[in-house]
Coordinates of C-alpha atoms in Angstrom, one line a residue:
Chain A
X1 CA 106.2 86.2 114.2
X2 CA 107.6 84.0 111.4
X3 CA 104.7 85.1 109.2
X4 CA 105.5 88.7 109.7
X5 CA 107.6 88.9 106.5
X6 CA 104.8 87.4 104.5
X7 CA 102.3 89.9 106.0
X8 CA 104.6 92.9 105.6
X9 CA 105.3 92.1 102.0
X10 CA 101.6 91.7 101.3
X11 CA 100.9 95.1 102.9
X12 CA 103.4 96.8 100.6
X13 CA 102.3 94.9 97.5
X14 CA 101.1 98.2 96.0
X15 CA 103.2 100.8 97.7
X16 CA 101.4 103.9 96.5
X17 CA 98.0 102.6 97.5
X18 CA 99.2 101.6 100.9
X19 CA 100.9 104.9 101.5
X20 CA 97.8 106.9 100.5
X21 CA 95.5 104.7 102.6
X22 CA 97.9 105.0 105.5
X23 CA 98.1 108.8 105.1
X24 CA 94.3 109.1 105.1
X25 CA 94.2 107.1 108.3
X26 CA 97.0 109.2 109.8
X27 CA 95.1 112.4 109.0
X28 CA 91.8 111.0 110.3
X29 CA 93.4 110.0 113.6
X30 CA 95.3 113.2 113.9
X31 CA 91.9 115.0 113.6
X32 CA 90.4 112.5 116.0
X33 CA 93.2 113.0 118.5
X34 CA 93.0 116.8 118.3
X35 CA 89.2 117.1 118.5
X36 CA 88.7 114.4 121.1
X37 CA 91.7 115.8 123.0
X38 CA 90.3 119.3 123.0
X39 CA 86.9 117.9 124.0
X40 CA 88.5 116.0 126.8
X41 CA 90.5 119.1 127.6
X42 CA 87.4 121.1 128.2
X43 CA 85.9 118.3 130.3
X44 CA 89.1 118.1 132.2
X45 CA 89.2 121.8 132.7
X46 CA 85.7 121.7 134.1
X47 CA 86.6 118.9 136.4
X48 CA 89.7 120.7 137.5
X49 CA 87.7 123.8 138.4
X50 CA 87.4 124.4 142.1
X51 CA 84.1 123.5 143.6
X52 CA 84.8 125.8 146.5
X53 CA 84.6 129.0 144.4
X54 CA 81.5 131.0 143.5
X55 CA 80.9 133.8 141.1
X56 CA 78.3 136.4 141.8
X57 CA 77.1 138.6 139.0
X58 CA 74.1 140.8 138.2
X59 CA 71.1 138.5 137.5
X60 CA 70.0 140.6 134.5
X61 CA 73.3 140.7 132.8
X62 CA 76.9 140.5 133.9
X63 CA 77.7 143.8 132.2
X64 CA 75.2 145.6 134.4
X65 CA 77.5 145.2 137.4
X66 CA 76.9 145.2 141.1
X67 CA 77.5 147.8 143.8
X68 CA 80.8 147.6 145.7
X69 CA 78.7 147.9 148.8
X70 CA 77.8 144.2 148.4
X71 CA 81.3 143.1 149.5
X72 CA 80.8 143.3 153.2
X73 CA 77.4 141.6 153.1
X74 CA 78.7 138.7 151.1
X75 CA 81.7 138.4 153.4
X76 CA 79.4 138.0 156.3
X77 CA 77.6 134.9 154.9
X78 CA 78.5 131.8 157.0
X79 CA 80.9 129.5 155.1
X80 CA 82.5 132.3 153.1
X81 CA 86.3 132.2 153.5
X82 CA 87.4 135.1 151.3
X83 CA 85.8 137.5 148.9
X84 CA 87.4 139.5 146.1
X85 CA 86.0 141.0 142.9
X86 CA 86.7 141.8 139.3
X87 CA 85.7 144.9 137.3
X88 CA 86.3 144.4 133.7
X89 CA 88.8 147.0 132.4
X90 CA 89.6 145.4 129.1
X91 CA 92.2 147.5 127.4
X92 CA 95.0 147.0 125.0
X93 CA 98.7 147.5 124.8
X94 CA 100.1 149.8 122.1
X95 CA 97.3 149.0 119.6
X96 CA 93.9 147.4 119.8
X97 CA 95.2 144.1 118.3
X98 CA 97.1 143.5 121.6
X99 CA 94.1 143.0 123.8
X100 CA 94.8 142.6 127.5
X101 CA 92.6 140.5 129.9
X102 CA 92.8 143.3 132.4
X103 CA 90.6 143.5 135.6
X104 CA 90.5 145.9 138.5
X105 CA 90.5 144.0 141.8
X106 CA 91.6 143.7 145.4
X107 CA 94.8 141.7 144.7
X108 CA 95.4 140.6 148.3
X109 CA 91.9 139.1 148.6
X110 CA 92.0 137.7 145.0
X111 CA 95.0 135.5 145.8
X112 CA 93.2 134.2 148.9
X113 CA 90.3 133.1 146.7
X114 CA 92.6 131.7 144.0
X115 CA 95.1 129.9 146.2
X116 CA 96.6 127.9 143.3
X117 CA 98.0 131.1 141.6
X118 CA 101.6 131.3 142.7
X119 CA 102.7 134.9 143.7
X120 CA 105.4 136.4 145.7
X121 CA 103.9 138.0 148.9
X122 CA 106.2 141.0 148.4
X123 CA 104.5 141.7 145.1
X124 CA 101.1 141.8 146.8
X125 CA 102.5 144.3 149.3
X126 CA 104.0 146.4 146.5
X127 CA 100.6 146.4 144.8
X128 CA 99.0 147.7 148.0
X129 CA 101.7 150.4 148.3
X130 CA 101.4 151.5 144.7
X131 CA 98.0 153.0 143.6
X132 CA 98.9 152.8 139.9
X133 CA 100.5 149.3 140.3
X134 CA 99.7 146.3 138.2
X135 CA 100.4 142.6 138.6
X136 CA 100.8 140.7 135.4
X137 CA 101.2 137.0 134.6
X138 CA 104.7 135.7 133.7
X139 CA 103.4 134.8 130.3
X140 CA 102.1 138.3 129.6
X141 CA 105.3 139.9 130.9
X142 CA 107.3 137.6 128.6
X143 CA 105.1 138.3 125.6
X144 CA 105.5 142.1 125.8
X145 CA 109.0 142.2 127.4
X146 CA 107.7 143.9 130.6
X147 CA 109.8 144.0 133.8
X148 CA 109.1 145.0 137.4
X149 CA 109.5 148.8 137.5
X150 CA 108.3 149.4 134.0
X151 CA 105.6 152.0 133.5
X152 CA 103.3 151.0 130.6
X153 CA 100.4 152.8 128.8
X154 CA 97.2 150.8 128.5
X155 CA 94.5 152.0 126.2
X156 CA 90.8 151.3 126.7
X157 CA 87.8 152.0 124.6
X158 CA 85.4 151.8 127.7
X159 CA 86.9 153.7 130.6
X160 CA 87.8 157.3 130.2
X161 CA 89.8 158.6 133.2
X162 CA 89.1 161.9 135.0
X163 CA 91.8 163.6 132.9
X164 CA 89.6 162.9 129.9
X165 CA 92.1 160.4 128.4
X166 CA 91.5 156.8 127.3
X167 CA 95.1 155.9 128.0
X168 CA 96.0 154.9 131.5
X169 CA 99.5 154.4 132.9
X170 CA 100.4 151.5 135.2
X171 CA 103.6 150.5 137.0
X172 CA 104.4 146.8 136.9
X173 CA 105.1 145.9 140.5
X174 CA 105.2 142.1 140.2
X175 CA 104.4 138.9 138.3
X176 CA 102.6 135.7 139.1
X177 CA 102.5 132.1 137.8
X178 CA 99.2 131.4 136.0
X179 CA 100.3 128.0 134.5
X180 CA 97.4 126.2 136.3
X181 CA 94.9 128.2 134.2
X182 CA 94.2 128.5 130.5
X183 CA 94.6 131.6 128.2
X184 CA 91.2 133.1 128.9
X185 CA 92.0 133.7 132.6
X186 CA 92.5 137.3 133.6
X187 CA 96.3 138.0 133.6
X188 CA 96.5 141.7 134.2
X189 CA 95.4 143.1 137.6
X190 CA 95.1 146.8 138.6
X191 CA 94.0 148.2 141.9
X192 CA 90.3 148.6 142.1
X193 CA 90.6 151.5 144.5
X194 CA 92.6 153.4 141.9
X195 CA 90.2 152.4 139.2
X196 CA 87.2 153.7 141.2
X197 CA 88.9 157.0 141.9
X198 CA 90.4 157.6 138.5
X199 CA 87.5 156.5 136.2
X200 CA 85.3 159.3 135.0
X201 CA 82.2 157.2 135.5
X202 CA 81.0 153.9 136.8
X203 CA 81.8 154.5 140.5
X204 CA 83.8 151.3 140.7
X205 CA 81.1 149.0 139.4
X206 CA 81.9 145.3 140.1
X207 CA 81.2 142.7 137.4
X208 CA 81.9 139.6 139.5
X209 CA 82.3 138.9 143.1
X210 CA 84.6 136.0 143.6
X211 CA 83.8 134.0 146.7
X212 CA 86.1 131.4 148.3
X213 CA 84.3 128.9 150.5
X214 CA 85.4 127.0 153.6
X215 CA 84.5 123.7 151.9
X216 CA 83.0 122.6 148.5
X217 CA 79.9 121.1 150.1
X218 CA 78.7 124.6 151.1
X219 CA 78.4 125.7 147.4
X220 CA 74.7 125.2 147.0
X221 CA 73.8 126.6 150.4
X222 CA 75.9 129.7 150.1
X223 CA 74.8 130.4 146.5
X224 CA 71.2 130.3 147.6
X225 CA 71.8 132.5 150.6
X226 CA 73.6 135.2 148.6
X227 CA 70.9 135.3 145.9
X228 CA 68.1 135.3 148.5
X229 CA 69.9 138.2 150.3
X230 CA 69.7 140.5 147.3
X231 CA 66.3 139.3 146.0
X232 CA 63.9 142.1 145.1
X233 CA 66.7 144.7 145.4
X234 CA 67.7 147.0 142.6
X235 CA 70.7 144.7 141.8
X236 CA 69.6 141.1 142.0
X237 CA 72.4 138.6 141.9
X238 CA 73.0 135.3 140.2
X239 CA 75.5 133.0 142.0
X240 CA 77.2 130.2 140.1
X241 CA 79.9 127.7 140.8
X242 CA 83.1 128.0 138.7
X243 CA 82.3 125.0 136.6
X244 CA 78.7 126.1 135.9
X245 CA 80.0 129.5 134.8
X246 CA 82.7 127.9 132.6
X247 CA 80.1 125.5 131.0
X248 CA 77.8 128.4 130.3
X249 CA 80.5 130.3 128.6
X250 CA 81.4 127.3 126.6
X251 CA 77.8 126.8 125.5
X252 CA 78.0 130.3 124.0
X253 CA 80.7 129.0 121.6
X254 CA 78.6 125.9 120.8
X255 CA 78.3 122.3 121.9
X256 CA 81.9 121.4 121.5
X257 CA 81.2 117.8 122.5
X258 CA 78.6 117.4 119.7
X259 CA 80.7 119.2 117.1
X260 CA 83.8 117.1 117.9
X261 CA 81.9 113.8 117.9
X262 CA 80.1 114.7 114.7
X263 CA 83.2 115.5 112.8
X264 CA 85.2 112.5 114.1
X265 CA 82.2 110.2 113.4
X266 CA 81.9 111.4 109.8
X267 CA 85.6 111.1 109.1
X268 CA 85.9 107.6 110.6
X269 CA 82.8 106.4 108.8
X270 CA 84.2 107.6 105.5
X271 CA 87.6 106.0 106.4
X272 CA 85.9 102.7 107.0
X273 CA 84.7 102.5 103.4
X274 CA 88.1 103.6 102.1
X275 CA 90.0 101.1 104.1
X276 CA 87.6 98.3 103.4
X277 CA 87.7 99.0 99.7
X278 CA 91.6 99.0 99.8
X279 CA 91.7 95.7 101.6
X280 CA 89.0 94.2 99.4
X281 CA 90.9 95.3 96.2
X282 CA 94.1 94.0 97.6
X283 CA 92.6 90.6 98.4
X284 CA 90.9 90.4 95.0
X285 CA 94.2 91.1 93.2
X286 CA 95.9 88.3 95.2
X287 CA 93.3 85.6 94.7
X288 CA 95.8 83.2 93.0
X289 CA 98.5 84.0 95.5
X290 CA 96.2 83.2 98.4
X291 CA 95.1 80.0 96.5
X292 CA 98.8 79.1 96.3
X293 CA 99.3 79.5 100.0
X294 CA 96.3 77.3 100.6
X295 CA 97.7 74.7 98.1
X296 CA 101.0 74.7 100.0
X297 CA 99.2 73.9 103.3
X298 CA 98.1 77.2 104.8
X299 CA 94.8 76.5 106.5
X300 CA 91.6 78.6 105.9
X301 CA 92.0 80.1 109.4
X302 CA 95.7 81.0 108.7
X303 CA 94.8 82.7 105.5
X304 CA 92.0 84.6 107.2
X305 CA 94.5 85.6 110.0
X306 CA 97.1 86.8 107.5
X307 CA 94.7 89.2 105.8
X308 CA 93.2 90.4 109.1
X309 CA 96.6 91.0 110.6
X310 CA 97.6 93.0 107.5
X311 CA 94.5 95.2 108.0
X312 CA 95.4 95.5 111.7
X313 CA 99.0 96.5 110.9
X314 CA 97.8 99.1 108.4
X315 CA 95.2 100.6 110.7
X316 CA 96.9 100.4 114.0
X317 CA 100.3 101.7 112.8
X318 CA 98.7 104.6 110.9
X319 CA 96.4 105.4 113.8
X320 CA 99.3 105.4 116.2
X321 CA 101.1 107.8 113.9
X322 CA 98.1 110.1 113.8
X323 CA 97.7 110.1 117.5
X324 CA 101.4 110.7 118.0
X325 CA 101.3 113.7 115.7
X326 CA 98.2 115.0 117.6
X327 CA 100.1 114.6 120.9
X328 CA 102.9 116.7 119.4
X329 CA 100.4 119.5 118.5
X330 CA 99.1 119.6 122.1
X331 CA 101.9 121.6 123.6
X332 CA 101.0 124.4 121.1
X333 CA 97.6 124.5 122.7
X334 CA 99.0 125.2 126.2
X335 CA 98.2 128.9 126.0
X336 CA 94.5 128.0 125.6
X337 CA 94.2 125.1 128.0
X338 CA 97.1 125.8 130.4
X339 CA 99.4 122.8 131.2
X340 CA 97.7 120.1 129.2
X341 CA 98.7 116.9 127.6
X342 CA 96.8 114.5 125.3
X343 CA 94.5 112.6 127.8
X344 CA 95.3 108.9 128.0
X345 CA 91.6 108.1 127.6
X346 CA 91.8 109.6 124.0
X347 CA 94.8 107.4 123.2
X348 CA 92.9 104.4 124.6
X349 CA 89.8 105.3 122.7
X350 CA 91.8 105.9 119.5
X351 CA 93.5 102.5 119.8
X352 CA 90.0 100.9 120.2
X353 CA 88.7 102.8 117.2
X354 CA 91.8 101.6 115.1
X355 CA 91.1 98.0 116.1
X356 CA 87.4 98.3 115.2
X357 CA 88.3 100.0 111.9
X358 CA 90.8 97.1 111.2
X359 CA 88.3 94.4 112.1
X360 CA 85.4 95.9 110.2
X361 CA 87.4 96.8 107.1
X362 CA 89.5 93.6 107.2
X363 CA 87.0 91.0 108.1
X364 CA 85.0 90.9 104.8
X365 CA 88.1 90.4 102.6
X366 CA 89.6 88.1 105.1
X367 CA 86.5 86.0 105.1
X368 CA 86.5 86.0 101.3
X369 CA 90.1 84.8 101.4
X370 CA 89.1 82.1 103.9
X371 CA 86.3 80.8 101.7
X372 CA 88.5 80.7 98.6
X373 CA 88.2 77.4 96.7
X374 CA 91.7 76.4 95.6
X375 CA 90.8 74.6 92.4
X376 CA 88.5 77.4 91.2
X377 CA 91.0 80.1 92.1
X378 CA 93.9 78.4 90.4
X379 CA 91.8 77.8 87.3
X380 CA 91.0 81.6 87.4
X381 CA 87.3 81.0 87.9
Chain B
X1 CA 107.6 48.0 94.3
X2 CA 104.7 49.2 96.5
X3 CA 102.2 51.7 95.1
X4 CA 102.6 55.2 96.5
X5 CA 99.4 56.5 94.9
X6 CA 96.3 54.4 94.4
X7 CA 93.1 55.5 92.7
X8 CA 90.2 53.0 92.9
X9 CA 87.1 53.5 90.8
X10 CA 87.5 57.3 91.2
X11 CA 84.6 59.3 89.8
X12 CA 84.5 63.1 89.7
X13 CA 81.7 65.4 88.6
X14 CA 81.2 69.1 88.8
X15 CA 78.0 71.2 88.7
X16 CA 78.5 74.1 86.4
X17 CA 75.4 76.3 86.5
X18 CA 72.5 73.9 86.1
X19 CA 74.6 71.3 84.3
X20 CA 76.4 68.3 85.9
X21 CA 79.6 67.6 84.2
X22 CA 81.2 64.1 84.6
X23 CA 85.0 64.6 84.4
X24 CA 86.3 61.2 85.6
X25 CA 84.4 58.0 85.0
X26 CA 85.7 55.4 87.5
X27 CA 89.5 55.7 87.1
X28 CA 91.7 52.9 88.5
X29 CA 95.4 53.7 88.8
X30 CA 98.5 52.9 90.8
X31 CA 101.7 55.0 90.8
X32 CA 104.7 53.3 92.4
X33 CA 107.2 55.1 94.6
X34 CA 110.1 56.5 92.6
X35 CA 108.1 56.6 89.3
X36 CA 108.0 59.6 87.0
X37 CA 104.5 59.5 85.5
X38 CA 103.4 61.7 82.7
X39 CA 99.6 62.2 82.3
X40 CA 98.7 63.2 78.8
X41 CA 95.5 63.7 76.9
X42 CA 93.4 66.4 75.1
X43 CA 92.0 69.4 77.0
X44 CA 89.0 68.5 79.1
X45 CA 90.1 64.8 79.4
X46 CA 90.4 65.1 83.2
X47 CA 94.2 65.2 83.6
X48 CA 94.3 68.2 86.0
X49 CA 91.3 66.9 87.9
X50 CA 93.1 63.6 88.4
X51 CA 96.2 65.4 89.5
X52 CA 94.2 67.6 91.9
X53 CA 92.7 64.5 93.5
X54 CA 96.1 62.8 94.0
X55 CA 97.4 66.1 95.5
X56 CA 94.5 66.5 97.9
X57 CA 93.4 69.7 96.3
X58 CA 90.0 68.3 95.6
X59 CA 87.8 65.4 96.7
X60 CA 86.4 62.7 94.4
X61 CA 82.6 62.3 94.0
X62 CA 83.1 58.6 94.7
X63 CA 86.0 56.1 94.9
X64 CA 89.1 55.8 96.9
X65 CA 92.3 57.9 96.8
X66 CA 95.2 56.5 98.8
X67 CA 98.6 58.2 99.0
X68 CA 101.1 56.2 101.1
X69 CA 99.1 54.9 103.9
X70 CA 96.6 57.7 103.9
X71 CA 93.1 57.4 102.6
X72 CA 92.9 61.1 101.6
X73 CA 89.4 61.0 100.2
X74 CA 88.2 60.5 103.7
X75 CA 90.1 63.4 105.2
X76 CA 88.4 66.6 106.3
X77 CA 89.2 69.9 104.7
X78 CA 91.5 71.0 107.4
X79 CA 93.2 67.6 107.8
X80 CA 93.7 67.6 104.0
X81 CA 95.4 71.0 104.3
X82 CA 97.9 69.6 106.9
X83 CA 98.4 66.5 104.9
X84 CA 99.3 68.5 101.7
X85 CA 101.8 70.6 103.7
X86 CA 103.6 67.4 104.8
X87 CA 103.4 65.3 101.7
X88 CA 103.0 67.2 98.4
X89 CA 105.3 69.5 96.4
X90 CA 103.5 71.5 93.8
X91 CA 104.9 72.9 90.5
X92 CA 102.5 75.0 88.3
X93 CA 102.5 76.1 84.7
X94 CA 102.8 79.8 85.6
X95 CA 105.2 79.2 88.5
X96 CA 102.8 80.9 91.0
X97 CA 105.5 82.6 93.0
X98 CA 104.6 85.3 95.4
X99 CA 105.7 88.5 93.5
X100 CA 106.4 90.5 96.6
X101 CA 108.9 88.0 98.1
X102 CA 112.5 87.2 97.0
X103 CA 113.4 83.8 95.6
X104 CA 114.6 82.6 99.0
X105 CA 111.5 83.9 100.8
X106 CA 109.3 82.2 98.3
X107 CA 111.1 78.9 98.8
X108 CA 110.8 79.4 102.6
X109 CA 107.0 79.7 102.5
X110 CA 106.2 75.9 102.9
X111 CA 108.7 75.7 105.8
X112 CA 106.8 78.4 107.7
X113 CA 104.3 75.7 108.4
X114 CA 106.9 73.5 110.1
X115 CA 108.4 73.7 113.5
X116 CA 111.9 74.4 112.1
X117 CA 113.9 77.2 113.5
X118 CA 114.8 80.2 111.4
X119 CA 118.4 79.0 110.9
X120 CA 117.2 75.5 110.0
X121 CA 114.8 77.0 107.5
X122 CA 117.5 79.1 105.9
X123 CA 119.8 76.1 105.6
X124 CA 117.1 74.1 103.8
X125 CA 116.3 77.0 101.5
X126 CA 119.9 77.4 100.6
X127 CA 120.2 73.6 99.8
X128 CA 117.1 73.7 97.7
X129 CA 118.2 76.7 95.7
X130 CA 121.7 75.1 95.2
X131 CA 120.0 72.0 93.9
X132 CA 118.1 73.9 91.3
X133 CA 121.3 76.0 90.5
X134 CA 119.9 79.4 91.7
X135 CA 121.9 80.0 94.9
X136 CA 123.2 83.2 93.4
X137 CA 119.7 84.5 92.7
X138 CA 118.4 84.1 96.2
X139 CA 117.8 87.8 96.8
X140 CA 116.0 88.4 93.5
X141 CA 112.3 88.9 93.2
X142 CA 110.4 86.9 90.6
X143 CA 110.1 89.9 88.2
X144 CA 113.9 90.0 88.1
X145 CA 114.2 86.4 87.0
X146 CA 113.6 84.7 83.6
X147 CA 110.7 82.3 83.1
X148 CA 113.0 79.3 83.4
X149 CA 114.6 80.7 86.6
X150 CA 111.2 81.3 88.1
X151 CA 110.2 77.7 87.4
X152 CA 113.4 76.5 89.1
X153 CA 112.5 78.6 92.1
X154 CA 109.1 77.0 92.1
X155 CA 110.8 73.6 92.0
X156 CA 113.0 74.5 94.9
X157 CA 109.8 75.6 96.8
X158 CA 108.2 72.2 95.9
X159 CA 111.1 70.1 97.2
X160 CA 112.2 72.2 100.2
X161 CA 110.0 70.4 102.6
X162 CA 111.0 67.0 101.2
X163 CA 107.5 65.9 100.1
X164 CA 106.5 62.3 99.3
X165 CA 105.1 63.3 96.0
X166 CA 105.8 66.0 93.4
X167 CA 102.8 67.0 91.3
X168 CA 103.5 69.2 88.2
X169 CA 100.8 70.8 86.1
X170 CA 102.2 71.6 82.7
X171 CA 105.6 72.7 84.2
X172 CA 107.0 73.6 80.7
X173 CA 103.8 75.0 79.3
X174 CA 105.0 78.6 79.7
X175 CA 108.6 78.1 78.7
X176 CA 110.6 78.1 75.4
X177 CA 112.3 74.9 74.2
X178 CA 115.7 75.5 75.9
X179 CA 114.2 76.4 79.3
X180 CA 111.7 73.6 79.0
X181 CA 114.6 71.1 78.5
X182 CA 116.4 72.5 81.5
X183 CA 113.4 72.1 83.7
X184 CA 112.7 68.6 82.5
X185 CA 116.3 67.6 83.1
X186 CA 116.0 69.0 86.6
X187 CA 112.8 67.0 87.2
X188 CA 114.5 64.0 85.8
X189 CA 117.5 64.4 88.1
X190 CA 115.2 64.8 91.1
X191 CA 113.5 61.6 90.1
X192 CA 116.6 59.5 89.2
X193 CA 119.1 60.7 91.8
X194 CA 116.8 61.9 94.7
X195 CA 114.2 59.2 94.1
X196 CA 111.3 61.7 94.0
X197 CA 108.0 60.3 92.8
X198 CA 106.6 62.7 90.2
X199 CA 103.3 62.9 88.5
X200 CA 103.2 65.4 85.7
X201 CA 100.4 66.7 83.5
X202 CA 101.6 67.7 80.1
X203 CA 100.5 68.3 76.5
X204 CA 104.0 68.3 75.3
X205 CA 105.2 64.8 74.0
X206 CA 108.8 65.9 74.3
X207 CA 108.3 66.6 78.0
X208 CA 106.6 63.3 78.4
X209 CA 109.6 61.5 77.1
X210 CA 111.5 62.3 80.3
X211 CA 108.9 60.3 82.3
X212 CA 109.3 56.6 83.0
X213 CA 105.6 56.0 82.4
X214 CA 103.1 57.7 80.1
X215 CA 99.4 57.5 80.8
X216 CA 96.8 58.8 78.3
X217 CA 93.4 60.0 79.4
X218 CA 90.5 60.5 77.1
X219 CA 87.0 61.7 78.2
X220 CA 87.7 60.8 81.8
X221 CA 89.0 57.3 81.3
X222 CA 92.6 56.0 81.1
X223 CA 92.9 55.0 77.5
X224 CA 96.6 54.0 77.0
X225 CA 99.7 53.3 79.0
X226 CA 103.3 53.3 77.9
X227 CA 106.2 52.3 80.1
X228 CA 109.7 53.2 79.0
X229 CA 113.1 52.7 80.4
X230 CA 114.9 56.0 80.3
X231 CA 118.6 56.2 81.0

């Protein structure tokens, strides 16, 4: 601790250079924290997905849909606890920029499949009583200022109703808490029965059957049974677990893990050279000062440690700043990932990376300082 | 009086490129405790090399170097480092202060290697700065001080750990006449009133006049000695 003043003063010998180096480390670790955090967020989201839920869609393509008649047959499969379904409605509010993740469903059964969604049972009853009813997430209601009792117009470019209009009217009958899920999760539900009756075409086609299981261990067995049941029919099915479906959707965006690692790797590799160069330059400029320290009785090891600790201070402090800033950004990503904080594993990995960066960039100049010959250095040789 | 520094048949040679350069050719010398010795001679005569050997900064090619009771030519590199911290105070031509530290922090540097507490270190630093007349410049950094003041800070740093021997390499070489006289008077006072043993390399005959003994080196050999009684 008594050497701290000496190390600190050495670190700020060239203020501008130290600040710029520090800023580059801060930015690099901010990027590292965000990308690795998002990457971990996806992984965490996959892990958090329920293994006791299955999604059944048309084998050929999800958009082809499945007949509503499959409902009772799926329900009858042993191990199935509850079944609901989604028909993609799409839609927008006021203008096409305000897209709504709207789905036609059987709300009562839906909340039995998704038991982690918090909803007032009175709202479910209201939904069953009101053919044109709609249940919306708290967040969506807040976003558009909707209240229970409001009648809202929803435009759609897909579904024309039997009146020949592309604008449908729904009555908000309740809200639900969707904080356990991310932004992509459907947050506007309308009655499937009404949708089937009022749509000019489609006959209430179902895009996904949502199957709740008695226990997660039944997932493989039930999936197989459902797909076998509809094999060789006009509408063959593909049954997937929630995590398999999520991962498949993610792959359509790209290999996030690879992209995140590639960017972070490139940034840290560049940073390594930058920091090593700064430290090397700093030590080279201080050759005579380090020789003086050795003259006064600082051992080779102490001089090595002084330089190394200086590199550690620079890297660890700046990295901590970068990770801290990244953690501040995370709440802003809540709409995408749901309730999500920077994973501790990212902080730990970041601290490890900062240590490695400090050691790799600090060791060559520290070793050079250790090997310094006093007589030659004082003579300027 | 007993010899504080003894050099016996000390030889030193360096290899520069493919050439071996003999710098000292079997020097014998004794410096008594309390002496103020000036080492003079032309450039390349081996003055600084001899000073470096006495201060434990370098090792002789052959011969014995004894300071106090320690045979320092036999010490390992790390033992020599510890020994220097305990026994030697250094004063350089270009002061060699650490530019990022204040005067008091510079003076404190040798004390960081001791077991003294922070308050004890501060006390010692204050005393050393008072002794060189710079207590009021304690918070100033080297670039805020004149050359003479910087050399006085360097002297404070050299004496703060109460070393056995003070070695000075051209301490007035970078100073004007007035500042040089001030520094020499300060060294003289340290020698006369504090009893510090000083070995000083200098080219300046006027600086050498402050010493009690003047040794001349020529081509790696002691050529002449003058002992004077200075008031």
